[in-house]
Coordinates of C-alpha atoms in Angstrom, one line a residue:
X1 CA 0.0 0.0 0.0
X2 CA 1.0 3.7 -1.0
X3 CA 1.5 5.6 3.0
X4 CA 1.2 8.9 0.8
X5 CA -2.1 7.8 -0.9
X6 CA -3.5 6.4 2.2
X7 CA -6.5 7.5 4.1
X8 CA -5.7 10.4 6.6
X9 CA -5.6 9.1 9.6
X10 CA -3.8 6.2 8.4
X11 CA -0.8 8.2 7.6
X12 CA -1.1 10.0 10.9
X13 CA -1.0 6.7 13.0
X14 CA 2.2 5.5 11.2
X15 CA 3.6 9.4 12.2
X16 CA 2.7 8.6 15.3
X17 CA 4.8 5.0 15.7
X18 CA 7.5 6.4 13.6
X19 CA 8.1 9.4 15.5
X20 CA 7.6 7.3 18.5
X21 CA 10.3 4.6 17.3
X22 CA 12.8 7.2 16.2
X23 CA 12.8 8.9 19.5
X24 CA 13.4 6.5 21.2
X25 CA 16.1 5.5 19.4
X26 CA 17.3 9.0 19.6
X27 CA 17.2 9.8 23.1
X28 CA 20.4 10.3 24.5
X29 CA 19.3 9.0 27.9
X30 CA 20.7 9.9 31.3
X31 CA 25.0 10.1 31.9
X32 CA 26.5 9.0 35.2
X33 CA 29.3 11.8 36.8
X34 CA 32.6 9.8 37.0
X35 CA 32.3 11.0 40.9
X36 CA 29.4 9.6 42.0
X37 CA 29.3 11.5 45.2
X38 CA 28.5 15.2 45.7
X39 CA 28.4 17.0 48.9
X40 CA 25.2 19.4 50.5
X41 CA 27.0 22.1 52.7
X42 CA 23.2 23.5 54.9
X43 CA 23.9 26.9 57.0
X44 CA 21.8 29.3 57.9
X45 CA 22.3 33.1 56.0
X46 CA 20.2 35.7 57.7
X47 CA 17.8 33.7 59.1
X48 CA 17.6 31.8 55.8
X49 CA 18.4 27.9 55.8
X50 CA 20.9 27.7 52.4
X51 CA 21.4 24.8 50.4
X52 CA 24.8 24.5 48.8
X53 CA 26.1 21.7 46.3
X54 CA 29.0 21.2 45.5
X55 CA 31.6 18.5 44.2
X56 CA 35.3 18.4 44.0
X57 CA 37.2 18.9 41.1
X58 CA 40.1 17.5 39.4
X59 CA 42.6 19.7 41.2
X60 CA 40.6 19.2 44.3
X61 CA 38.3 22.3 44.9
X62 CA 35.4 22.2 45.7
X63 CA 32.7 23.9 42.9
X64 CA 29.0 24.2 43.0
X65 CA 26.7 21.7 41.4
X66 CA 23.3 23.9 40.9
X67 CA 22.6 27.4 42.0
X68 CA 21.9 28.1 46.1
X69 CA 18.6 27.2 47.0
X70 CA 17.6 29.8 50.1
X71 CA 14.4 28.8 52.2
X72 CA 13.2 29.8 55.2
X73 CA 12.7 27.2 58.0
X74 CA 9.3 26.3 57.3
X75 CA 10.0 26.0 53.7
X76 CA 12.5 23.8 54.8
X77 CA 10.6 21.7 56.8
X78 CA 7.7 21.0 54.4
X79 CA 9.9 20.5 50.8
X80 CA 13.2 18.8 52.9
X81 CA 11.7 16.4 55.5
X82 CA 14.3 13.9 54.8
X83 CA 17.3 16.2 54.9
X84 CA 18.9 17.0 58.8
X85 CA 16.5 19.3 61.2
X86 CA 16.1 22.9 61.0
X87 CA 17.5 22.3 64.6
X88 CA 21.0 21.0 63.7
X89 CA 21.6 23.1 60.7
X90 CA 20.8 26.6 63.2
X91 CA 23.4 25.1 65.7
X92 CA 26.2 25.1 62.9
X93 CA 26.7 24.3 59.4
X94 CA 26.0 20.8 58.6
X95 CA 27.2 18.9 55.8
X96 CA 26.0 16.0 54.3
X97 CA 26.8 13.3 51.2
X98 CA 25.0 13.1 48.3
X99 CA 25.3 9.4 45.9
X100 CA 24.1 7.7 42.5
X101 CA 24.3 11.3 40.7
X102 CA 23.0 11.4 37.0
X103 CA 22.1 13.8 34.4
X104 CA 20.6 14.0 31.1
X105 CA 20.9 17.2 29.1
X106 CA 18.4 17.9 25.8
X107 CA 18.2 20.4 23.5
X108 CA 15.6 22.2 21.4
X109 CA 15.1 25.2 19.2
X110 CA 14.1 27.2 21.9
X111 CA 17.2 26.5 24.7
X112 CA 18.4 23.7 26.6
X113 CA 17.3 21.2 29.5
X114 CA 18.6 20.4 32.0
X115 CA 17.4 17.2 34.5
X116 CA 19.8 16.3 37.2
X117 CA 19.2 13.6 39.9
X118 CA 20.6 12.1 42.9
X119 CA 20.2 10.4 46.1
X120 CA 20.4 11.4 49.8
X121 CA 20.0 8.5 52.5
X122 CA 18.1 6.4 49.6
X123 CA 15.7 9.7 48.7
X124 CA 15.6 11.0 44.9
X125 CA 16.6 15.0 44.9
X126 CA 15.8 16.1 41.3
X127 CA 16.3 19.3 39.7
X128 CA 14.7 20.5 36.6
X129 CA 16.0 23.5 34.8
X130 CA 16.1 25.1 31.3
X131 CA 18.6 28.0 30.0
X132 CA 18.6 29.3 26.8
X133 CA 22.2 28.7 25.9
X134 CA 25.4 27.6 26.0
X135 CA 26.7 30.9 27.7
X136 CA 24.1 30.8 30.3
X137 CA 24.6 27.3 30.5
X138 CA 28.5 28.1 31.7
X139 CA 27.2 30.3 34.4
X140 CA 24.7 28.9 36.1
X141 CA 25.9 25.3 35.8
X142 CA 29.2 25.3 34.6
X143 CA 30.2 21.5 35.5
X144 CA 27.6 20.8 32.5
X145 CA 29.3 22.2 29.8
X146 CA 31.8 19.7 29.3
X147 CA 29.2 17.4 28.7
X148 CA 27.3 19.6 26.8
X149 CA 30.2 20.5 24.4
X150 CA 30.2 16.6 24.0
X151 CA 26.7 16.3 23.1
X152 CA 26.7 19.4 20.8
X153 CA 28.2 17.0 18.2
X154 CA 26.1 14.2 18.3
X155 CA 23.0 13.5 16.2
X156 CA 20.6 13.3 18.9
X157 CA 20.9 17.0 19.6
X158 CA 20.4 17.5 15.9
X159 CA 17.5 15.4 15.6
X160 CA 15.6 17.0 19.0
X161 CA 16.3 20.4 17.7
X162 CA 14.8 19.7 14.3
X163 CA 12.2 18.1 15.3
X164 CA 11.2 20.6 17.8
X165 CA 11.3 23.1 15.0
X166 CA 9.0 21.4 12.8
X167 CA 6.7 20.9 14.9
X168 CA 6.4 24.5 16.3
X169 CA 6.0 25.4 12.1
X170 CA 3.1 23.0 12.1
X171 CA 1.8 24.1 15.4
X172 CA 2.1 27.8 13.9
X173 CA 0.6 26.9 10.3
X174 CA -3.0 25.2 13.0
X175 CA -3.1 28.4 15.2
X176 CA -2.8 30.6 12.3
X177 CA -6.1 29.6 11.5
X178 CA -7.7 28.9 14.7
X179 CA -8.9 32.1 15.4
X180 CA -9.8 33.4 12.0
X181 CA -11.9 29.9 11.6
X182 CA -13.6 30.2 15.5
X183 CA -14.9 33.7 14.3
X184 CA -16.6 33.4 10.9
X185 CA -17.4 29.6 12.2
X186 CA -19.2 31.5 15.5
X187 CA -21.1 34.0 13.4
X188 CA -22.4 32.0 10.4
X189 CA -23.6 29.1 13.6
X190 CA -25.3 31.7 15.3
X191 CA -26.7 33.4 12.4
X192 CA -27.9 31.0 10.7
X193 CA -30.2 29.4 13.5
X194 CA -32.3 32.2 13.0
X195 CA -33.0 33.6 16.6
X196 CA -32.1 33.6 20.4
X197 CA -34.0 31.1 21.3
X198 CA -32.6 28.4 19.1
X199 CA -29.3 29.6 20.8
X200 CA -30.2 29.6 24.1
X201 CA -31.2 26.6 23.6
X202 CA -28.4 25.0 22.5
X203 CA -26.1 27.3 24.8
X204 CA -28.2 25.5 27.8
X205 CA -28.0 22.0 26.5
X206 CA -24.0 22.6 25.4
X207 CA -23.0 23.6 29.0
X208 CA -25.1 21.2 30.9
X209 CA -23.1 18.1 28.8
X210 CA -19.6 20.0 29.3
X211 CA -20.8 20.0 33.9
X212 CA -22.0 16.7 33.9
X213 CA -18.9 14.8 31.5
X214 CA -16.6 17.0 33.7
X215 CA -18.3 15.5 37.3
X216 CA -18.1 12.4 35.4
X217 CA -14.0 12.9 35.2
X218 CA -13.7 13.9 38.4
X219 CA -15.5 11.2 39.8
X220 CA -13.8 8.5 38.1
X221 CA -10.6 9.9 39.3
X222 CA -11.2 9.9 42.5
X223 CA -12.5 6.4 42.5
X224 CA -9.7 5.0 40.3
X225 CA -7.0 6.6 42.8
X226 CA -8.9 5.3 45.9
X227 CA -9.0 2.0 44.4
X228 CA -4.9 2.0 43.6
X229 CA -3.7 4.4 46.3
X230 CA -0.4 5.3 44.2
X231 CA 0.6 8.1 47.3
X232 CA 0.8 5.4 49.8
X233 CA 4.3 4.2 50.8
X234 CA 5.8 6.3 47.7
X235 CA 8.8 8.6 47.9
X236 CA 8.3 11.9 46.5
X237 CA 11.3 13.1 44.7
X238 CA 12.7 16.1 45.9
X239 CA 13.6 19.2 44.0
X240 CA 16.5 21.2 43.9
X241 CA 14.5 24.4 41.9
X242 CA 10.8 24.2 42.1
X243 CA 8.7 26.5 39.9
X244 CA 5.2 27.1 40.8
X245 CA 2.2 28.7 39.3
X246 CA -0.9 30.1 40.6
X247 CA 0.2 30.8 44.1
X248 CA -1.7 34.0 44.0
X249 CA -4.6 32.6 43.0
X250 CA -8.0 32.0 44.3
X251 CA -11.4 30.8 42.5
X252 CA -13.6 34.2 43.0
X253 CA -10.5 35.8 41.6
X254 CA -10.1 32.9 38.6
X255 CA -14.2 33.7 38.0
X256 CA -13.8 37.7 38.4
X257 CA -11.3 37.5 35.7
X258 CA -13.2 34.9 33.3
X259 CA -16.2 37.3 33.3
X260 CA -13.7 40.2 32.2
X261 CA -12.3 38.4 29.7
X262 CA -16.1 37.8 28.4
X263 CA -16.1 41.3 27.6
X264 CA -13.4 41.9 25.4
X265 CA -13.0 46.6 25.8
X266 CA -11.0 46.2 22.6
X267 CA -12.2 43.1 20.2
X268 CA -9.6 43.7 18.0
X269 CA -6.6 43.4 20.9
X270 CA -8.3 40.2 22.0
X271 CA -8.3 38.6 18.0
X272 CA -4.5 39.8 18.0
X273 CA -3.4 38.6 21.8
X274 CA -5.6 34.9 21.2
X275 CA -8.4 35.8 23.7
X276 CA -10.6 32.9 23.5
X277 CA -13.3 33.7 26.0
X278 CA -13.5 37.4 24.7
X279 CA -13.2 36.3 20.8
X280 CA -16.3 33.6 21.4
X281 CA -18.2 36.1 23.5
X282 CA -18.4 38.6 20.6
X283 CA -18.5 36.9 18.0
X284 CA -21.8 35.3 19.2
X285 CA -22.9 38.6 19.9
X286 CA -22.5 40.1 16.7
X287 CA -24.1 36.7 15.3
X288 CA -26.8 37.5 17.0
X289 CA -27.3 41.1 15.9
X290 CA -26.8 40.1 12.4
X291 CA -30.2 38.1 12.9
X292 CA -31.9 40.9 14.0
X293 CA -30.7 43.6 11.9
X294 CA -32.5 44.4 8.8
X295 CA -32.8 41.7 5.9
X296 CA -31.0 43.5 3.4
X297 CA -28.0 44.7 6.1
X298 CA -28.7 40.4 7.0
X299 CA -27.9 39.3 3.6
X300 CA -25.0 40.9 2.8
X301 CA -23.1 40.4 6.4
X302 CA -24.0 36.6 6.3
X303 CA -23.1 36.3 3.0
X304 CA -19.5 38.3 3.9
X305 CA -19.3 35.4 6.8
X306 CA -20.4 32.7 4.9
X307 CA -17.9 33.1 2.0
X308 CA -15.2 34.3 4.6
X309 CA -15.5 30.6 5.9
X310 CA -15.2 28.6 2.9
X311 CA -12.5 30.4 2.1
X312 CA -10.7 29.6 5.8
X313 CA -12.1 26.0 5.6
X314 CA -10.0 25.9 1.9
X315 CA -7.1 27.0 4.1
X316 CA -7.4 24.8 7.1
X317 CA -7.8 22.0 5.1
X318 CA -4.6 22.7 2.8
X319 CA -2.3 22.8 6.6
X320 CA -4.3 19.6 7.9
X321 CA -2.8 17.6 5.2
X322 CA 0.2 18.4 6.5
X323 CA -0.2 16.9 10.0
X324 CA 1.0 13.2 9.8
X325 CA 4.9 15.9 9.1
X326 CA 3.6 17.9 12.1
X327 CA 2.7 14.4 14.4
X328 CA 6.2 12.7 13.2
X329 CA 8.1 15.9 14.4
X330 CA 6.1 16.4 17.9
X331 CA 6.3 12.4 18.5
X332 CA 9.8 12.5 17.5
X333 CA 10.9 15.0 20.1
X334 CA 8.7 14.1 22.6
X335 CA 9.8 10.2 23.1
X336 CA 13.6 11.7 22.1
X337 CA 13.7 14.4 25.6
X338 CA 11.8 12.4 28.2
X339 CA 14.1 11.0 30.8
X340 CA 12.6 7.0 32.0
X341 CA 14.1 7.2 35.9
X342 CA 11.2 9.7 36.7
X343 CA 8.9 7.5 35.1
X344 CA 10.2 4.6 37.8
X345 CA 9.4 6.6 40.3
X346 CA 6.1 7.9 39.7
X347 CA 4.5 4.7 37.9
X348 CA 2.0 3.8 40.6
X349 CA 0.7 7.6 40.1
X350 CA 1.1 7.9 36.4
X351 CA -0.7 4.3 35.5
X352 CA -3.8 5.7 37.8
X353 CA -3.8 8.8 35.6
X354 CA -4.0 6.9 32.7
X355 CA -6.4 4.2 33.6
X356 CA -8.8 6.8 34.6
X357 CA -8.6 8.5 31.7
X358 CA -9.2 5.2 29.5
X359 CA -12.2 4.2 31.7
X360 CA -13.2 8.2 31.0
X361 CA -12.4 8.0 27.2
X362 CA -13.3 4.0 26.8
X363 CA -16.9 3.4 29.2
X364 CA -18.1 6.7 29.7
X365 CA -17.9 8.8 26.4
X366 CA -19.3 6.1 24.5
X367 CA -21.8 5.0 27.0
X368 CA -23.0 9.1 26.2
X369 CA -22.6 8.6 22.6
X370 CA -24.6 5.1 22.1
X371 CA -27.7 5.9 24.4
X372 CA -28.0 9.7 24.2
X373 CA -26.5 10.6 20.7
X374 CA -27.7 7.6 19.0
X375 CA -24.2 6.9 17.4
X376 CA -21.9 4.3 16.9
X377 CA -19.0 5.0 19.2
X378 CA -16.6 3.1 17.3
X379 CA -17.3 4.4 13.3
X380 CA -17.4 8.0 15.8
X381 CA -14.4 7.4 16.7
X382 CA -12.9 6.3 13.9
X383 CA -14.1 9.5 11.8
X384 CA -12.0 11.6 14.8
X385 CA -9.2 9.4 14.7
X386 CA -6.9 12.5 12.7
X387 CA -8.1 15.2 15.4
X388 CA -7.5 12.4 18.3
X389 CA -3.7 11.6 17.3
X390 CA -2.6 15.3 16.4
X391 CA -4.4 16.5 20.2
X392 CA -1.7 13.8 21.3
X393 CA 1.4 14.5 19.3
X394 CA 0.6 18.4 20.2
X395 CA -0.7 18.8 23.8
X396 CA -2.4 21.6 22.2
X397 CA -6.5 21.8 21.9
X398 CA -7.0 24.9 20.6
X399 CA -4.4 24.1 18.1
X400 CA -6.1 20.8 17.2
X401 CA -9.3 23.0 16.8
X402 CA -9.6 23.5 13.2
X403 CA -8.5 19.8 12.5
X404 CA -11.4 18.8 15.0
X405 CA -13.8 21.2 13.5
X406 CA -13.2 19.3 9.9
X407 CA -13.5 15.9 11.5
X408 CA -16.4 15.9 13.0
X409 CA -18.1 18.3 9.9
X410 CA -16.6 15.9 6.9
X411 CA -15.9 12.4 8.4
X412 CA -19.0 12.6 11.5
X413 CA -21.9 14.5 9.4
X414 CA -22.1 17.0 12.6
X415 CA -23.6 20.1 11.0
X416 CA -21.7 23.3 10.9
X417 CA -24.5 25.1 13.1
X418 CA -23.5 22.8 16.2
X419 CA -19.3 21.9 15.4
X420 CA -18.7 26.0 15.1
X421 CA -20.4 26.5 18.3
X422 CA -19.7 23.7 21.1
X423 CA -16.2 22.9 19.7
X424 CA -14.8 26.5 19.8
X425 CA -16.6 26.6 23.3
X426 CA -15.8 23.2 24.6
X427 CA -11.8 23.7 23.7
X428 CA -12.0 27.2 26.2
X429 CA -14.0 25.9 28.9
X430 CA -14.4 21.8 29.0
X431 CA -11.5 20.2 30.3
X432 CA -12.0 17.0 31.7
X433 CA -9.2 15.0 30.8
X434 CA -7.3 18.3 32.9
X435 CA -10.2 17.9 35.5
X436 CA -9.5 14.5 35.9
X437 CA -5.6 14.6 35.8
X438 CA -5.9 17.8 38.6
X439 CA -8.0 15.5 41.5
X440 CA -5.5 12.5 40.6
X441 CA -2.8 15.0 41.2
X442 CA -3.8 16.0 44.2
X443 CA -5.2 13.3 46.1
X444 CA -1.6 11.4 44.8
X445 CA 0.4 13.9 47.0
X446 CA -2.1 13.8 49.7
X447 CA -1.6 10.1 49.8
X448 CA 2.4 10.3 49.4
X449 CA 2.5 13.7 52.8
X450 CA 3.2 12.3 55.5
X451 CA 0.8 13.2 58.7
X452 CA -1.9 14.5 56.1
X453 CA -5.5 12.9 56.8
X454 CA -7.2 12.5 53.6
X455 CA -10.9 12.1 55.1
X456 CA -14.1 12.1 52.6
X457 CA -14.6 15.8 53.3
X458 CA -10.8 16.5 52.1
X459 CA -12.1 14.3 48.9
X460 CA -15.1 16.5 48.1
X461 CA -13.4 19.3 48.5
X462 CA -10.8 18.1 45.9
X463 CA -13.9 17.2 43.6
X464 CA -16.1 20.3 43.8
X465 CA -12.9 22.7 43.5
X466 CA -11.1 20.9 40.8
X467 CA -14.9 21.4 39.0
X468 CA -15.1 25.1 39.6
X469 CA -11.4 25.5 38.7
X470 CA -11.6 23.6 34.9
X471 CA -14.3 25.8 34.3
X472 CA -12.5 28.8 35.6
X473 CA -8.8 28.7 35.0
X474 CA -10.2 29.0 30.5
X475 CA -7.8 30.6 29.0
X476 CA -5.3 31.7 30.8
X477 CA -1.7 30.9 30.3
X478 CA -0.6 27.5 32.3
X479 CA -3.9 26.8 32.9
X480 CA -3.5 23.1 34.5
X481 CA -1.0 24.5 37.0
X482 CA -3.0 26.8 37.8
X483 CA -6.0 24.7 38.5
X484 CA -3.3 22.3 40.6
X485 CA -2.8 25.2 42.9
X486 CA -5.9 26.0 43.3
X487 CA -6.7 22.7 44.5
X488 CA -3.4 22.3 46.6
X489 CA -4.3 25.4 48.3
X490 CA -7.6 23.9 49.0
X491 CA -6.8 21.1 51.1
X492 CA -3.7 23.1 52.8
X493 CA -1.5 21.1 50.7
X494 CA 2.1 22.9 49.8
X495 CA 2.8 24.0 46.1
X496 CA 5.9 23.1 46.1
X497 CA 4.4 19.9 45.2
X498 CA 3.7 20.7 42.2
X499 CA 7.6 20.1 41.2
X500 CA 7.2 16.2 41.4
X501 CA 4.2 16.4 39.1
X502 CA 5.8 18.7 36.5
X503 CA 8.7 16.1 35.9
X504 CA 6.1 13.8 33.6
X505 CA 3.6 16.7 32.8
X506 CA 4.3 16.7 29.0
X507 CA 3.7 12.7 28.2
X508 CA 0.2 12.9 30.5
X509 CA -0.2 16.6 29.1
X510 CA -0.6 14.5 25.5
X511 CA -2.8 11.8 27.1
X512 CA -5.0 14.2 28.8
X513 CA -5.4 17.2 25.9
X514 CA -6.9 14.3 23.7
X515 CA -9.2 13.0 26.3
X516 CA -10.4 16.7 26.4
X517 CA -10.8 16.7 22.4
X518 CA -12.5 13.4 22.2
X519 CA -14.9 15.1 24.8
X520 CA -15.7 18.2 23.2
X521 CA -16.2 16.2 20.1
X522 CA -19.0 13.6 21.4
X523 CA -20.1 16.9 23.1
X524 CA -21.3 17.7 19.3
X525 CA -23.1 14.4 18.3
X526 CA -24.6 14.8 22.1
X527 CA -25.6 18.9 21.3
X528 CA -26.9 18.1 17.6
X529 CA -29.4 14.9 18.6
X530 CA -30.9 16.8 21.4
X531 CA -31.2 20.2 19.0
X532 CA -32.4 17.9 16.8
X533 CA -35.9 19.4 16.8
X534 CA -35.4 22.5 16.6
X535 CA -36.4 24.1 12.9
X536 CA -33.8 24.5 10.8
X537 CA -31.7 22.7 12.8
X538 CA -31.8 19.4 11.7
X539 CA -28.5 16.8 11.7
X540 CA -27.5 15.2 8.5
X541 CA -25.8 12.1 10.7
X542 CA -23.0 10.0 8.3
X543 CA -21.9 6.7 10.0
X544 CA -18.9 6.5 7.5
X545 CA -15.3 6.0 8.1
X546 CA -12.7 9.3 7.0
X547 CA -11.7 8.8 3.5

């Protein structure tokens, strides 16, 4: 069989094991330091606890490791538990030995990463860092950059970099479109049903699936981690450099700001920054006026829209022929940078994740797609099989957007009234792959704390603010780490916990950003048979495979 004359999603799926394959075989995996030991040097600095690494060099110096890590004694207490008290390092300097040191550098097109690990009385320390050269490489860790000048040369470096690069062009080529396509996609919907009410209607019947799939998540989470209990006995790694997000944050301040953002001051600054709540909150406004203006002012707007799409929809399907390039690239790099020792140590935790997204994506969804959309789950999924793979390769749902939008259109038989309305909607607000991932998250370091009493309360509380946070957090940059401090906060949890999870974000990032697609999409076939009354509204329902 011709690959290049295949069937769409065909070629994507042999992207996908290709890139996979060549990754792997790519990866340039973790190095060992010909010293295996390392030493921690802990005194206090005005009233500061420091943290100082440092190993000896070949004329027998002693050079730091990583940068000074500076806490106070209550940071040091929650993130260092298994290091010496706060008590012995405030009556004098305290020093202690560090073994099994390894590292594994990676680079990109947009800087280079930095993962180094080691052991302390049998606990993993991690650190995690990215500069954006080899200059800044030489100053903050300059024990790297012999290894580093090593690796420069090899064809792993050249294959991550390239890759990297071709995917972001891809990436680019999909958002170019996005929010030209959510725009003239939103109006033309909203105009053509003909009045408010059919909108409402669907606006009521599109939110109420997006709540009750995401309790769904959330629920299945919670069971699946109850039922494994990944947190108890583990060993959270430590880290070195922790970076968190959200710490400010609080959910009447996430909602204040999502109802600002619904009502953009400048539309055009929120088309040119990618503001998705304010771009789908006017555009379905100015649908709506373009109903009830006057016929002939009617005409001639919906006809601008209408012909404004097709010619987008020409364009989005010239780039989506491109994606099995794109998927190869983003599979490529991903399997090529990932590190495996972090994936030892977080197994337990990452296997519930992803069994409670499969029973999510696998019982649930088309449960919801055979009884209340009347469809085939299996010739459904099959027809989203191209969206479902790219949302994988990409982590990206907004970019995966117009890719979806033509899946379920061409390959479903969705009509362009309901894909242009819950899909641009669904990838802003329903999240529950990210719902699901966030009370899995949580309830995993609650598990792994020591002293921390996870009752049923604590649970519900977990549940109900993970809920109010997916729905929330729309939009706004890092929006799963945001949500994850939310819900640490919540339960009195510390952020800095959110270092161990960020270590394997990006390979549950993919799993989770297509369980999210696959939602949004049987969100359609769900929105189109219960609008399927309405006049003028009626579905034209395929059960064919993608040609």
């Amino acid at each position: 069989m011709n690959i290049f004359k295949a069937p769409l999603h065909i070629q994507i799926l042999v992207a996908l094991i290709v890139g996979a394959v060549l990754g792997i075989v790519m990866n340039p995996g973790t190095t060992q330091f010909s010293d295996p030991n390392s030493e921690f040097t802990l005194q206090t600095q005005d009233g500061k606890i420091l943290i100082v690494e440092k190993e000896r060099s070949a004329k027998g110096e002693l050079v730091p490791v990583v940068p000074p890590v500076s806490v106070t004694p209550e940071q040091y207490e929650k993130r260092f538990d298994y290091l010496p008290p706060v008590s012995d390092v405030q009556a004098g300097d305290v020093t202690v030995k560090v073994t099994e040191r390894r590292f594994r550098l990676v680079e990109d097109s947009t800087g280079i990463a930095i993962n180094y690990s080691r052991k302390y009385n049998n606990h993993l320390l991690m650190t995690d860092d990215r500069v954006s050269n080899r200059a800044e490489l030489e100053k903050k860790y300059p024990v790297f950059l012999a290894a580093y000048d090593n690796y420069s040369s090899s064809l792993s470096r050249l294959v991550t970099i390239s890759s990297k690069w071709i995917g972001d062009l891809f990436l680019r080529l999909l958002k170019m479109v996005t929010i030209p396509l959510i725009v003239s996609s939103l109006i033309t919907g909203v105009a053509g049903l003909g009045g408010t009410g059919k909108l409402g209607s669907m606006f009521g019947k599109t939110l109420g699936y997006y709540f009750v799939t995401s309790v769904l998540a959330i629920t299945t989470g919670i069971i699946m981690v109850n039922l494994i209990r990944p947190g108890i006995g583990a060993t959270l790694p430590g880290t070195g450099e922790v970076t968190t997000f959200g710490e400010n944050e609080s959910l009447i301040g996430i909602f204040s700001g999502m109802v600002d953002n619904m009502i953009p001051p400048n539309p055009v600054a929120a088309l040119a920054n990618g503001d998705f709540l304010s771009i789908i909150s006017f555009s379905i406004l100015f649908g709506v006026f373009i109903v009830r203006s006057k016929e002939a002012t009617r005409n001639t707007m919906t006809g601008f829209f209408n012909a404004f799409f097709d010619v987008i929809m020409g364009l989005t399907m010239f780039i989506i022929h491109l994606a099995p390039i794109g998927v190869l690239a983003f599979m490529t790099f991903a399997t090529a940078s990932q590190g495996i020792e972090i994936f030892g140590t977080l197994a337990w935790y990452m296997l519930t994740v992803f069994l409670a997204l499969m029973v999510h994506a696998l019982i649930t969804m088309p449960l919801i797609l055979k009884f209340i959309a009347k469809r085939s789950p299996v010739a459904y999924a099959r027809a989203l099989s191209p969206a479902l793979m790219t949302a994988f390769s990409t982590a990206s749902s907004n970019g995966t957007l117009p890719l979806t939008m033509t899946s379920v259109e061409q390959n479903a038989g969705i009509s362009n009234r309901t894909s242009s309305f819950v899909l641009p909607l669904g990838a802003t607000i329903n999240m529950d792959g990210t719902a699901l991932y966030e009370a899995v998250a949580v309830l995993f370091i609650a598990q792994a704390t020591a002293g921390f009493e996870l009752s049923l309360s604590t649970q519900i509380i977990v549940a109900i603010t993970a809920l109010l946070a997916s729905i929330g957090a729309a939009g706004i940059p890092h929006a799963g780490l945001v949500m994850m401090a939310i819900v640490l906060q919540a339960v009195g949890l510390p952020l800095d916990a959110q270092g161990v999870i960020i270590a394997v974000d990006r390979v549950l990032d993919m799993c989770r950003t297509a369980i999210n697609v696959w939602s949004d999409s049987c969100g359609c076939a769900v929105v189109e048979q219960l609008t399927a009354n309405d006049e003028e509204n009626t579905p034209s329902v395929v059960q064919s495979t993608p040609s």
